[in-house]
Amino acid sequence: MDKKEEASRKIRQVFNKMAMLNASIMASELSEYTPSEVHVIEFIGENNQANVTKLAQGLYMTKGAISKISKKLIAKGAIETVKKADNKKEVYFLLTDKGQKVFDTHKSLHDSFEKRDEKVYEDVTDQEYERIIEFMDKYSEHLDKEIEKSGFEM
């Protein structure tokens, strides 16, 4: 196995382990919501004037998927729709009190995950962080181009 294959395999392993650990805790704490619903709530809580288009772009999902999820979240009482006085056409989403509680719980869980993993980062140098960030930026740009080439519509 060459270095590229080894690095790719290790990246997948780390992300899969994180997903497994974090997902089980999230599922027990936020059992009423799917991971996609929680991510939509998170995006709305962190971004002003969140609408279907911004959510789709920010979460790398289709507008159709966002529409379905937002309808479910409205039915669950986690989000509500609003329109601006000067633009009755555009629909924006806001968190309700219930949605804010989900947002706060989700944030608290992420904070606990970061605390759990703090010791891994203690010995990482600034130079190593720079290399990691540089690599992840390049990889992200590559994936953006692949998404664009595939015709995936958000």
Short mmCIF file of C-alpha atoms in Angstrom, two decimals:
data_model
loop_
_atom_site.label_atom_id
_atom_site.label_comp_id
_atom_site.label_asym_id
_atom_site.label_seq_id
_atom_site.Cartn_x
_atom_site.Cartn_y
_atom_site.Cartn_z
CA MET A 1 0.00 0.00 0.00
CA ASP A 2 1.46 3.35 -0.99
CA LYS A 3 1.31 6.52 1.14
CA LYS A 4 -1.68 7.95 -0.74
CA GLU A 5 -3.74 4.79 -0.20
CA GLU A 6 -2.69 4.61 3.44
CA ALA A 7 -3.61 8.26 4.04
CA SER A 8 -7.00 7.83 2.33
CA ARG A 9 -7.73 4.70 4.34
CA LYS A 10 -6.75 6.37 7.62
CA ILE A 11 -8.88 9.47 6.89
CA ARG A 12 -11.90 7.23 6.24
CA GLN A 13 -11.20 5.21 9.40
CA VAL A 14 -11.00 8.31 11.59
CA PHE A 15 -14.17 9.84 10.16
CA ASN A 16 -16.04 6.53 10.42
CA LYS A 17 -14.99 6.09 14.06
CA MET A 18 -15.98 9.67 14.90
CA ALA A 19 -19.31 9.19 13.14
CA MET A 20 -20.01 5.95 15.01
CA LEU A 21 -19.14 7.40 18.43
CA ASN A 22 -20.88 10.72 17.92
CA ALA A 23 -23.96 9.32 16.16
CA SER A 24 -24.84 6.93 18.98
CA ILE A 25 -24.68 9.75 21.55
CA MET A 26 -26.60 12.15 19.28
CA ALA A 27 -29.26 9.51 18.64
CA SER A 28 -29.85 8.96 22.34
CA GLU A 29 -29.94 12.69 23.18
CA LEU A 30 -31.90 13.83 20.11
CA SER A 31 -33.92 10.68 19.40
CA GLU A 32 -36.88 12.62 18.03
CA TYR A 33 -34.80 13.97 15.13
CA THR A 34 -32.83 12.48 12.24
CA PRO A 35 -29.22 13.59 11.74
CA SER A 36 -30.28 15.58 8.66
CA GLU A 37 -32.99 17.36 10.65
CA VAL A 38 -30.46 18.26 13.36
CA HIS A 39 -28.05 19.61 10.74
CA VAL A 40 -30.81 21.77 9.24
CA ILE A 41 -31.62 23.10 12.73
CA GLU A 42 -27.91 23.78 13.30
CA PHE A 43 -27.60 25.68 10.01
CA ILE A 44 -30.69 27.78 10.71
CA GLY A 45 -29.42 28.55 14.21
CA GLU A 46 -26.03 29.68 12.90
CA ASN A 47 -27.13 31.60 9.80
CA ASN A 48 -29.40 34.60 9.43
CA GLN A 49 -31.96 34.50 6.67
CA ALA A 50 -31.70 30.76 6.06
CA ASN A 51 -33.87 29.68 3.16
CA VAL A 52 -34.11 26.51 1.05
CA THR A 53 -31.35 27.63 -1.34
CA LYS A 54 -28.88 28.60 1.40
CA LEU A 55 -29.59 25.39 3.31
CA ALA A 56 -29.09 23.25 0.20
CA GLN A 57 -25.81 24.94 -0.63
CA GLY A 58 -24.53 24.96 2.94
CA LEU A 59 -25.42 21.34 3.68
CA TYR A 60 -24.66 19.91 0.21
CA MET A 61 -28.18 18.62 -0.22
CA THR A 62 -30.79 19.06 -2.92
CA LYS A 63 -33.48 21.71 -2.60
CA GLY A 64 -36.04 18.90 -2.69
CA ALA A 65 -34.44 17.19 0.29
CA ILE A 66 -34.33 20.47 2.22
CA SER A 67 -38.00 21.12 1.42
CA LYS A 68 -38.98 17.69 2.79
CA ILE A 69 -36.89 18.08 5.93
CA SER A 70 -38.14 21.62 6.59
CA LYS A 71 -41.77 20.45 6.32
CA LYS A 72 -41.07 17.73 8.89
CA LEU A 73 -39.37 20.23 11.21
CA ILE A 74 -42.31 22.63 10.90
CA ALA A 75 -44.67 19.75 11.77
CA LYS A 76 -42.50 18.91 14.80
CA GLY A 77 -42.63 22.54 15.91
CA ALA A 78 -38.84 23.03 15.68
CA ILE A 79 -38.82 25.72 12.98
CA GLU A 80 -41.20 28.26 11.52
CA THR A 81 -41.36 30.20 8.28
CA VAL A 82 -41.23 33.96 7.94
CA LYS A 83 -41.41 36.39 5.04
CA LYS A 84 -39.95 39.86 4.86
CA ALA A 85 -42.34 42.77 4.49
CA ASP A 86 -40.57 43.91 1.32
CA ASN A 87 -40.39 40.42 -0.26
CA LYS A 88 -43.44 38.22 0.22
CA LYS A 89 -42.09 35.60 -2.19
CA GLU A 90 -38.96 34.51 -0.33
CA VAL A 91 -39.51 32.18 2.64
CA TYR A 92 -36.99 32.11 5.49
CA PHE A 93 -36.72 29.77 8.45
CA LEU A 94 -36.35 30.59 12.14
CA LEU A 95 -35.93 28.31 15.13
CA THR A 96 -38.82 28.05 17.55
CA ASP A 97 -38.14 27.63 21.28
CA LYS A 98 -38.23 23.87 20.71
CA GLY A 99 -35.78 24.18 17.82
CA GLN A 100 -33.49 26.36 19.93
CA LYS A 101 -33.40 23.61 22.58
CA VAL A 102 -32.36 21.09 19.92
CA PHE A 103 -29.72 23.54 18.66
CA ASP A 104 -28.37 24.08 22.19
CA THR A 105 -28.29 20.33 22.94
CA HIS A 106 -26.49 19.65 19.66
CA LYS A 107 -23.92 22.37 20.36
CA SER A 108 -23.37 21.07 23.88
CA LEU A 109 -22.78 17.56 22.52
CA HIS A 110 -20.27 18.86 19.98
CA ASP A 111 -18.49 20.74 22.76
CA SER A 112 -18.27 17.51 24.75
CA PHE A 113 -16.87 15.67 21.70
CA GLU A 114 -14.20 18.34 21.32
CA LYS A 115 -13.34 18.05 25.00
CA ARG A 116 -13.16 14.25 24.69
CA ASP A 117 -10.71 14.58 21.79
CA GLU A 118 -8.62 17.48 23.19
CA LYS A 119 -5.72 15.26 24.22
CA VAL A 120 -5.10 14.23 20.60
CA TYR A 121 -4.41 17.84 19.65
CA GLU A 122 -2.12 18.74 22.56
CA ASP A 123 1.13 17.86 20.79
CA VAL A 124 0.23 19.05 17.29
CA THR A 125 2.46 21.93 16.21
CA ASP A 126 1.30 25.04 14.36
CA GLN A 127 3.25 23.83 11.33
CA GLU A 128 1.43 20.48 11.40
CA TYR A 129 -1.91 22.27 11.68
CA GLU A 130 -0.99 24.40 8.66
CA ARG A 131 -0.23 21.27 6.60
CA ILE A 132 -3.45 19.57 7.67
CA ILE A 133 -5.51 22.67 6.86
CA GLU A 134 -3.74 23.11 3.52
CA PHE A 135 -4.42 19.49 2.57
CA MET A 136 -8.08 19.64 3.63
CA ASP A 137 -8.58 22.88 1.67
CA LYS A 138 -7.13 21.26 -1.46
CA TYR A 139 -9.26 18.16 -0.98
CA SER A 140 -12.36 20.28 -0.45
CA GLU A 141 -11.67 22.29 -3.62
CA HIS A 142 -11.22 19.04 -5.55
CA LEU A 143 -14.57 17.75 -4.26
CA ASP A 144 -16.27 21.06 -5.15
CA LYS A 145 -15.08 20.60 -8.74
CA GLU A 146 -16.28 16.99 -8.79
CA ILE A 147 -19.68 18.06 -7.47
CA GLU A 148 -19.90 20.70 -10.18
CA LYS A 149 -18.84 18.23 -12.90
CA SER A 150 -21.39 15.67 -11.73
CA GLY A 151 -24.22 18.15 -12.28
CA PHE A 152 -25.41 17.74 -8.71
CA GLU A 153 -27.92 20.52 -8.18
CA MET A 154 -28.21 22.27 -4.87
#
